[in-house]
């Protein structure tokens, strides 16, 4: 059956319905359509199959399909909601939703927790933080003395690991982020507010908006 | 400059502000500015990773930017940037933030920013925040080469080498 809306919006064969995605996220239907333009260009860049694989993700992010990066891998894994090794359009929209300026602090905090909990144990262990810190230093060829690394780790856990069990749990992470809001800076993409200007889909496709106005 | 003195600067205090902002081009990606060296945590550093900067997904091409560890203090970096800017005919704009400088020429704007992460470790970032492709190409190579003498090491993850390294 369907109401007037859904038959008037663009259909994306093989992908989730934009009206449904809009209803579940902070994006409007025309913003979802704009994201589809972006998705199409990324997902066809190496293999034209309507899905974003790891190489295509790397190409989009770094403009270099071969560039491997620990953190980009984590992001990719989190976007790959169904654990299929590829990101489909629904995954793409729902994941980017967390980066929307209007998404909740809670959603952003939860995303970063899962991001940094690399081995998915439900805790961010000191060893994991050390590994990530070293990866960052390597990738940027920034040099820090071993003692300095330990001091930074000590400082971090002093701040975040309130019950002193050597690992950061979800609640500790939430509290820590509230004290250090700049840690969520990476979780907001102002671009998402202007997405329809950056990726305009053609006028004759946005029938929902025409009906509304 | 002692760590305490650095944390008293307006620039570090800015790190306490939360993220809602209308992006002013020269404040747009102030990742370095968020670091306070007395309370720096591992996550502040980890957040600098290029892999966590998804803005690349929305940009058709990579804007020129580079980061390096400096052989001079943060003030030294800014001073050097000012000298270079003047030498190459840029308009120099001292920013409200202590260790930041804007350089403008033609339709291109470059931000230079420096911070002392921990005592003795100064990291600087040079990045094109506005400009069009052809102008950016030629201005960039000429600009970057001038910084060499205060560079201890370039940070390769964000560096755009002077020779193109496209896949």
CSV table of C-alpha atoms in Angstrom, one decimal:
chain,number,residue,atom,x,y,z
A,1,UNK,CA,0.0,0.0,0.0
A,2,UNK,CA,2.2,2.9,1.2
A,3,UNK,CA,1.2,6.4,1.8
A,4,UNK,CA,1.7,9.2,-0.7
A,5,UNK,CA,5.2,10.1,0.7
A,6,UNK,CA,6.8,6.8,0.0
A,7,UNK,CA,5.6,6.4,-3.5
A,8,UNK,CA,6.7,10.0,-4.3
A,9,UNK,CA,10.3,9.7,-3.0
A,10,UNK,CA,13.0,8.3,-5.0
A,11,UNK,CA,13.4,4.6,-4.8
A,12,UNK,CA,16.9,3.2,-4.6
A,13,UNK,CA,16.6,-0.3,-5.9
A,14,UNK,CA,18.6,-2.8,-3.8
A,15,UNK,CA,19.0,-0.2,-1.0
A,16,UNK,CA,16.9,0.8,2.0
A,17,UNK,CA,14.1,3.2,1.5
A,18,UNK,CA,15.1,6.8,2.1
A,19,UNK,CA,11.9,7.7,3.9
A,20,UNK,CA,12.5,4.9,6.4
A,21,UNK,CA,16.1,5.9,6.9
A,22,UNK,CA,15.0,9.6,7.4
A,23,UNK,CA,12.5,8.5,10.0
A,24,UNK,CA,15.1,6.7,11.9
A,25,UNK,CA,17.8,9.3,11.8
A,26,UNK,CA,18.4,13.1,12.1
A,27,UNK,CA,18.5,13.4,8.3
A,28,UNK,CA,15.6,14.6,6.2
A,29,UNK,CA,14.6,12.7,3.1
A,30,UNK,CA,16.4,15.1,0.9
A,31,UNK,CA,19.5,14.7,3.0
A,32,UNK,CA,19.3,11.0,2.8
A,33,UNK,CA,19.1,11.4,-1.0
A,34,UNK,CA,22.2,13.6,-0.9
A,35,UNK,CA,24.0,11.0,1.1
A,36,UNK,CA,23.0,8.5,-1.6
A,37,UNK,CA,24.9,10.6,-4.1
A,38,UNK,CA,28.0,10.4,-1.9
A,39,UNK,CA,27.5,6.7,-1.2
A,40,UNK,CA,27.2,6.0,-5.0
A,41,UNK,CA,30.4,7.7,-5.8
A,42,UNK,CA,32.3,6.0,-3.0
A,43,UNK,CA,30.8,2.5,-3.5
A,44,UNK,CA,31.5,2.4,-7.2
A,45,UNK,CA,35.1,3.7,-7.0
A,46,UNK,CA,36.9,0.3,-7.0
A,47,UNK,CA,34.2,-2.3,-7.5
A,48,UNK,CA,30.8,-1.1,-8.8
A,49,UNK,CA,28.6,-3.2,-6.6
A,50,UNK,CA,26.6,-0.7,-4.6
A,51,UNK,CA,28.6,-1.5,-1.4
A,52,UNK,CA,31.6,0.2,0.2
A,53,UNK,CA,34.5,-2.2,0.7
A,54,UNK,CA,37.7,-1.5,2.8
A,55,UNK,CA,39.7,-0.2,-0.2
A,56,UNK,CA,36.9,2.1,-1.3
A,57,UNK,CA,36.7,3.5,2.2
A,58,UNK,CA,40.4,4.1,2.3
A,59,UNK,CA,40.3,5.8,-1.1
A,60,UNK,CA,37.5,8.1,0.1
A,61,UNK,CA,39.1,9.0,3.3
A,62,UNK,CA,42.7,9.3,2.4
A,63,UNK,CA,42.5,9.6,-1.4
A,64,UNK,CA,44.8,6.6,-1.4
A,65,UNK,CA,43.2,3.1,-1.6
A,66,UNK,CA,46.2,1.3,-0.3
A,67,UNK,CA,46.6,3.4,2.9
A,68,UNK,CA,46.0,1.2,5.9
A,69,UNK,CA,45.3,2.8,9.3
A,70,UNK,CA,44.4,1.2,12.6
A,71,UNK,CA,41.8,3.8,13.4
A,72,UNK,CA,40.2,3.9,9.9
A,73,UNK,CA,39.9,0.1,10.3
A,74,UNK,CA,38.0,0.6,13.6
A,75,UNK,CA,35.7,3.1,12.0
A,76,UNK,CA,35.1,0.8,9.1
A,77,UNK,CA,34.3,-2.1,11.4
A,78,UNK,CA,31.8,0.0,13.3
A,79,UNK,CA,30.1,1.2,10.1
A,80,UNK,CA,30.0,-2.4,8.9
A,81,UNK,CA,27.1,-3.0,11.3
A,82,UNK,CA,26.1,-6.5,9.9
A,83,UNK,CA,29.8,-7.7,10.0
A,84,UNK,CA,29.7,-8.5,6.3
A,85,UNK,CA,33.1,-6.9,5.4
A,86,UNK,CA,31.2,-4.2,3.4
A,87,UNK,CA,29.1,-1.2,4.2
A,88,UNK,CA,25.7,-0.9,2.7
A,89,UNK,CA,23.7,2.3,2.2
A,90,UNK,CA,21.6,1.7,5.4
A,91,UNK,CA,24.8,1.1,7.5
A,92,UNK,CA,26.3,4.3,5.9
A,93,UNK,CA,23.4,6.5,6.8
A,94,UNK,CA,22.8,5.1,10.2
A,95,UNK,CA,26.5,5.4,11.1
A,96,UNK,CA,26.9,8.9,9.8
A,97,UNK,CA,23.9,9.8,11.8
A,98,UNK,CA,26.0,9.5,15.0
A,99,UNK,CA,28.3,12.2,13.5
A,100,UNK,CA,25.4,14.6,12.9
A,101,UNK,CA,25.7,17.8,14.9
A,102,UNK,CA,22.2,17.0,16.4
A,103,UNK,CA,23.0,13.4,17.4
A,104,UNK,CA,23.0,13.0,21.2
A,105,UNK,CA,26.0,13.1,23.4
A,106,UNK,CA,25.1,9.6,24.5
A,107,UNK,CA,25.2,8.2,21.0
A,108,UNK,CA,28.6,9.9,20.3
A,109,UNK,CA,30.0,8.7,23.7
A,110,UNK,CA,28.9,5.2,23.0
A,111,UNK,CA,30.4,5.2,19.5
A,112,UNK,CA,33.8,6.3,20.8
A,113,UNK,CA,33.7,3.7,23.6
A,114,UNK,CA,33.2,1.0,21.0
A,115,UNK,CA,35.8,2.5,18.8
A,116,UNK,CA,38.5,2.4,21.4
A,117,UNK,CA,37.4,-1.0,22.9
A,118,UNK,CA,39.4,-2.6,20.1
A,119,UNK,CA,39.0,-6.2,21.2
A,120,UNK,CA,35.4,-5.7,22.1
A,121,UNK,CA,35.7,-6.9,25.7
A,122,UNK,CA,33.3,-4.1,27.0
A,123,UNK,CA,36.3,-2.4,28.6
A,124,UNK,CA,39.1,-0.1,27.3
A,125,UNK,CA,42.2,-1.7,28.8
A,126,UNK,CA,45.5,0.1,29.5
A,127,UNK,CA,47.2,-2.2,27.0
A,128,UNK,CA,44.7,-1.2,24.3
A,129,UNK,CA,45.3,2.5,24.9
A,130,UNK,CA,49.0,2.0,24.8
A,131,UNK,CA,48.7,0.2,21.5
A,132,UNK,CA,46.6,2.9,20.0
A,133,UNK,CA,48.9,5.6,21.3
A,134,UNK,CA,51.9,3.9,19.8
A,135,UNK,CA,50.0,3.4,16.5
A,136,UNK,CA,49.3,7.2,16.5
A,137,UNK,CA,52.9,8.0,17.1
A,138,UNK,CA,54.0,5.6,14.4
A,139,UNK,CA,51.6,6.9,11.8
A,140,UNK,CA,52.6,10.5,12.4
A,141,UNK,CA,56.3,9.8,13.0
A,142,UNK,CA,56.0,11.8,16.2
A,143,UNK,CA,58.7,10.8,18.7
A,144,UNK,CA,58.0,10.5,22.4
A,145,UNK,CA,60.3,8.9,25.0
A,146,UNK,CA,59.1,5.7,26.5
A,147,UNK,CA,58.9,7.3,29.9
A,148,UNK,CA,56.8,10.1,28.5
A,149,UNK,CA,54.4,7.5,27.0
A,150,UNK,CA,54.0,5.9,30.4
A,151,UNK,CA,53.5,9.2,32.1
A,152,UNK,CA,50.7,10.1,29.6
A,153,UNK,CA,49.1,6.7,30.1
A,154,UNK,CA,49.3,7.1,33.9
A,155,UNK,CA,47.8,10.5,33.6
A,156,UNK,CA,45.0,9.2,31.4
A,157,UNK,CA,44.1,6.3,33.8
A,158,UNK,CA,44.5,8.5,36.8
A,159,UNK,CA,41.7,10.7,35.3
A,160,UNK,CA,39.5,8.0,33.7
A,161,UNK,CA,39.9,4.8,35.7
A,162,UNK,CA,38.1,5.8,38.9
A,163,UNK,CA,37.8,2.3,40.4
A,164,UNK,CA,41.5,1.7,39.7
A,165,UNK,CA,40.9,-1.7,38.1
A,166,UNK,CA,43.3,-1.0,35.2
A,167,UNK,CA,40.6,-0.6,32.6
A,168,UNK,CA,38.0,2.0,31.6
A,169,UNK,CA,34.3,0.8,31.7
A,170,UNK,CA,31.4,2.4,30.0
A,171,UNK,CA,30.3,4.6,32.9
A,172,UNK,CA,33.9,5.7,33.6
A,173,UNK,CA,34.2,6.6,29.9
A,174,UNK,CA,31.0,8.6,30.0
A,175,UNK,CA,32.1,10.6,33.0
A,176,UNK,CA,35.6,11.1,31.5
A,177,UNK,CA,34.1,12.4,28.3
A,178,UNK,CA,32.0,14.9,30.2
A,179,UNK,CA,35.1,16.2,31.8
A,180,UNK,CA,37.0,16.3,28.5
A,181,UNK,CA,34.4,17.2,25.8
A,182,UNK,CA,37.1,17.9,23.2
A,183,UNK,CA,37.4,14.1,22.9
A,184,UNK,CA,34.1,14.1,21.1
A,185,UNK,CA,35.3,16.6,18.6
A,186,UNK,CA,36.0,13.8,16.1
A,187,UNK,CA,32.4,12.7,16.5
A,188,UNK,CA,30.8,15.7,14.8
A,189,UNK,CA,31.0,16.5,11.1
A,190,UNK,CA,29.6,20.0,10.4
A,191,UNK,CA,29.5,19.0,6.7
A,192,UNK,CA,26.4,16.9,7.5
A,193,UNK,CA,24.4,20.1,8.1
A,194,UNK,CA,25.0,21.3,4.5
A,195,UNK,CA,24.9,17.9,2.8
A,196,UNK,CA,22.3,18.8,0.3
A,197,UNK,CA,24.4,21.7,-0.9
A,198,UNK,CA,27.6,19.6,-1.2
A,199,UNK,CA,25.8,16.7,-2.9
A,200,UNK,CA,22.8,18.0,-4.6
A,201,UNK,CA,20.5,15.4,-6.1
A,202,UNK,CA,18.6,16.6,-9.1
A,203,UNK,CA,15.5,18.7,-8.5
A,204,UNK,CA,13.1,16.3,-10.3
A,205,UNK,CA,14.0,13.6,-7.7
A,206,UNK,CA,13.0,15.5,-4.6
A,207,UNK,CA,9.3,15.1,-5.1
A,208,UNK,CA,8.6,14.8,-1.4
A,209,UNK,CA,9.9,18.4,-0.8
A,210,UNK,CA,7.8,19.8,-3.6
A,211,UNK,CA,4.7,18.3,-2.2
A,212,UNK,CA,5.5,19.6,1.2
A,213,UNK,CA,6.0,23.2,-0.1
B,1,UNK,CA,57.5,28.9,28.7
B,2,UNK,CA,56.3,26.8,31.7
B,3,UNK,CA,53.5,24.4,31.3
B,4,UNK,CA,51.4,26.4,33.8
B,5,UNK,CA,52.0,29.6,31.8
B,6,UNK,CA,50.9,27.8,28.6
B,7,UNK,CA,47.7,26.7,30.2
B,8,UNK,CA,46.9,30.2,31.1
B,9,UNK,CA,46.8,31.3,27.5
B,10,UNK,CA,43.4,31.9,25.9
B,11,UNK,CA,44.2,29.3,23.3
B,12,UNK,CA,44.4,26.4,25.8
B,13,UNK,CA,41.3,27.7,27.5
B,14,UNK,CA,39.5,27.3,24.2
B,15,UNK,CA,40.0,23.6,24.7
B,16,UNK,CA,37.3,23.7,27.4
B,17,UNK,CA,34.6,24.8,24.9
B,18,UNK,CA,32.3,22.2,23.5
B,19,UNK,CA,31.9,21.8,19.8
B,20,UNK,CA,28.7,23.7,18.6
B,21,UNK,CA,30.0,26.3,16.2
B,22,UNK,CA,29.3,27.7,12.8
B,23,UNK,CA,32.6,26.9,11.2
B,24,UNK,CA,34.6,30.0,10.7
B,25,UNK,CA,37.0,29.0,8.1
B,26,UNK,CA,40.0,29.8,10.2
B,27,UNK,CA,38.7,27.9,13.2
B,28,UNK,CA,37.4,25.0,11.3
B,29,UNK,CA,39.7,22.2,12.3
B,30,UNK,CA,41.3,23.2,15.5
B,31,UNK,CA,42.5,19.7,16.6
B,32,UNK,CA,45.9,20.9,17.7
B,33,UNK,CA,44.4,23.8,19.7
B,34,UNK,CA,42.5,21.4,21.9
B,35,UNK,CA,45.6,20.1,23.7
B,36,UNK,CA,46.4,21.2,27.2
B,37,UNK,CA,49.8,19.9,28.1
B,38,UNK,CA,49.3,19.6,31.8
B,39,UNK,CA,46.3,17.4,31.5
B,40,UNK,CA,47.0,15.8,28.1
B,41,UNK,CA,45.6,12.3,27.9
B,42,UNK,CA,46.4,9.5,25.5
B,43,UNK,CA,43.0,10.1,23.9
B,44,UNK,CA,43.9,13.7,23.0
B,45,UNK,CA,46.8,12.4,21.0
B,46,UNK,CA,44.9,9.4,19.5
B,47,UNK,CA,42.2,11.9,18.3
B,48,UNK,CA,44.8,13.5,16.1
B,49,UNK,CA,44.8,10.4,13.8
B,50,UNK,CA,44.0,11.0,10.2
B,51,UNK,CA,41.9,7.9,10.3
B,52,UNK,CA,39.5,9.5,12.7
B,53,UNK,CA,39.0,12.6,10.5
B,54,UNK,CA,36.0,11.6,8.4
B,55,UNK,CA,35.9,15.0,6.7
B,56,UNK,CA,37.8,13.4,3.9
B,57,UNK,CA,34.7,11.5,2.9
B,58,UNK,CA,33.1,14.8,1.9
B,59,UNK,CA,36.0,16.5,0.2
B,60,UNK,CA,36.6,15.8,-3.5
B,61,UNK,CA,40.2,16.3,-3.1
B,62,UNK,CA,42.7,16.4,-0.3
B,63,UNK,CA,43.4,19.9,0.9
B,64,UNK,CA,47.1,20.5,1.4
B,65,UNK,CA,48.2,20.1,5.0
B,66,UNK,CA,51.2,19.0,7.0
B,67,UNK,CA,52.3,18.6,10.5
B,68,UNK,CA,55.8,18.5,11.9
B,69,UNK,CA,57.8,18.4,15.1
B,70,UNK,CA,59.7,21.7,15.4
B,71,UNK,CA,63.2,22.5,16.4
B,72,UNK,CA,62.0,25.7,17.9
B,73,UNK,CA,59.4,26.8,20.4
B,74,UNK,CA,55.8,27.4,19.5
B,75,UNK,CA,56.5,31.2,19.4
B,76,UNK,CA,59.4,30.4,17.2
B,77,UNK,CA,57.2,28.6,14.7
B,78,UNK,CA,54.8,31.5,14.6
B,79,UNK,CA,57.6,34.0,14.1
B,80,UNK,CA,59.1,31.9,11.3
B,81,UNK,CA,55.7,31.6,9.7
B,82,UNK,CA,55.3,35.4,9.8
B,83,UNK,CA,58.8,35.9,8.2
B,84,UNK,CA,58.0,33.3,5.5
B,85,UNK,CA,54.7,34.9,4.8
B,86,UNK,CA,56.1,38.3,4.4
B,87,UNK,CA,58.9,37.0,2.2
B,88,UNK,CA,56.5,35.3,-0.1
B,89,UNK,CA,54.0,38.1,-0.3
B,90,UNK,CA,51.3,36.8,1.9
B,91,UNK,CA,49.0,39.0,4.1
B,92,UNK,CA,49.8,38.0,7.7
B,93,UNK,CA,47.0,37.8,10.2
B,94,UNK,CA,47.9,37.2,13.8
B,95,UNK,CA,45.1,35.1,15.3
B,96,UNK,CA,43.5,35.7,18.7
B,97,UNK,CA,44.8,32.4,19.8
B,98,UNK,CA,48.4,32.8,21.0
B,99,UNK,CA,50.2,30.4,18.7
B,100,UNK,CA,48.4,30.7,15.5
B,101,UNK,CA,48.8,32.7,12.3
B,102,UNK,CA,46.8,33.1,9.1
B,103,UNK,CA,48.5,33.7,5.8
B,104,UNK,CA,46.6,34.9,2.8
B,105,UNK,CA,47.5,35.3,-0.9
B,106,UNK,CA,45.1,35.4,-3.8
B,107,UNK,CA,42.2,33.1,-3.0
B,108,UNK,CA,44.3,30.9,-0.7
B,109,UNK,CA,44.4,31.0,3.0
B,110,UNK,CA,46.8,29.0,5.1
B,111,UNK,CA,46.7,28.5,8.8
B,112,UNK,CA,49.8,27.9,10.8
B,113,UNK,CA,49.5,26.7,14.4
B,114,UNK,CA,51.9,25.4,17.0
B,115,UNK,CA,51.6,23.8,20.4
B,116,UNK,CA,54.0,22.4,23.0
B,117,UNK,CA,52.5,19.0,23.6
B,118,UNK,CA,54.7,18.1,26.5
B,119,UNK,CA,57.8,19.9,27.7
B,120,UNK,CA,60.3,20.1,24.8
B,121,UNK,CA,58.0,18.7,22.2
B,122,UNK,CA,56.6,21.3,19.8
B,123,UNK,CA,54.2,20.2,17.1
B,124,UNK,CA,53.2,22.6,14.3
B,125,UNK,CA,50.5,22.3,11.7
B,126,UNK,CA,50.3,24.1,8.4
B,127,UNK,CA,47.1,23.7,6.5
B,128,UNK,CA,45.3,25.3,3.6
B,129,UNK,CA,41.8,26.2,4.8
B,130,UNK,CA,40.6,28.0,1.7
B,131,UNK,CA,41.7,28.0,-1.9
B,132,UNK,CA,41.3,26.6,-5.3
B,133,UNK,CA,43.3,23.7,-6.7
B,134,UNK,CA,45.7,25.3,-9.2
B,135,UNK,CA,46.6,28.2,-7.0
B,136,UNK,CA,47.0,25.8,-4.0
B,137,UNK,CA,49.4,23.6,-5.8
B,138,UNK,CA,52.0,26.2,-6.7
B,139,UNK,CA,51.7,28.2,-3.5
B,140,UNK,CA,52.0,25.1,-1.3
B,141,UNK,CA,55.3,23.8,-2.6
B,142,UNK,CA,56.9,27.2,-2.4
B,143,UNK,CA,55.6,27.8,1.1
B,144,UNK,CA,56.5,24.4,2.6
B,145,UNK,CA,60.1,24.4,1.5
B,146,UNK,CA,60.7,27.5,3.6
B,147,UNK,CA,59.8,25.7,6.8
B,148,UNK,CA,62.5,23.1,6.4
B,149,UNK,CA,65.0,24.8,8.6
B,150,UNK,CA,62.7,24.6,11.7
B,151,UNK,CA,61.5,21.1,11.0
B,152,UNK,CA,62.9,18.2,13.2
B,153,UNK,CA,60.7,15.7,11.5
B,154,UNK,CA,57.6,15.8,9.2
B,155,UNK,CA,54.6,13.8,10.3
B,156,UNK,CA,53.9,11.6,7.4
B,157,UNK,CA,50.3,10.7,8.0
B,158,UNK,CA,49.0,14.2,7.2
B,159,UNK,CA,51.9,15.4,5.1
B,160,UNK,CA,51.3,16.0,1.5
B,161,UNK,CA,54.7,15.6,0.0
B,162,UNK,CA,55.8,18.1,-2.6
B,163,UNK,CA,55.8,15.3,-5.2
B,164,UNK,CA,52.4,14.0,-5.7
B,165,UNK,CA,51.8,10.6,-4.0
B,166,UNK,CA,48.4,9.7,-5.4
B,167,UNK,CA,47.5,6.0,-5.4
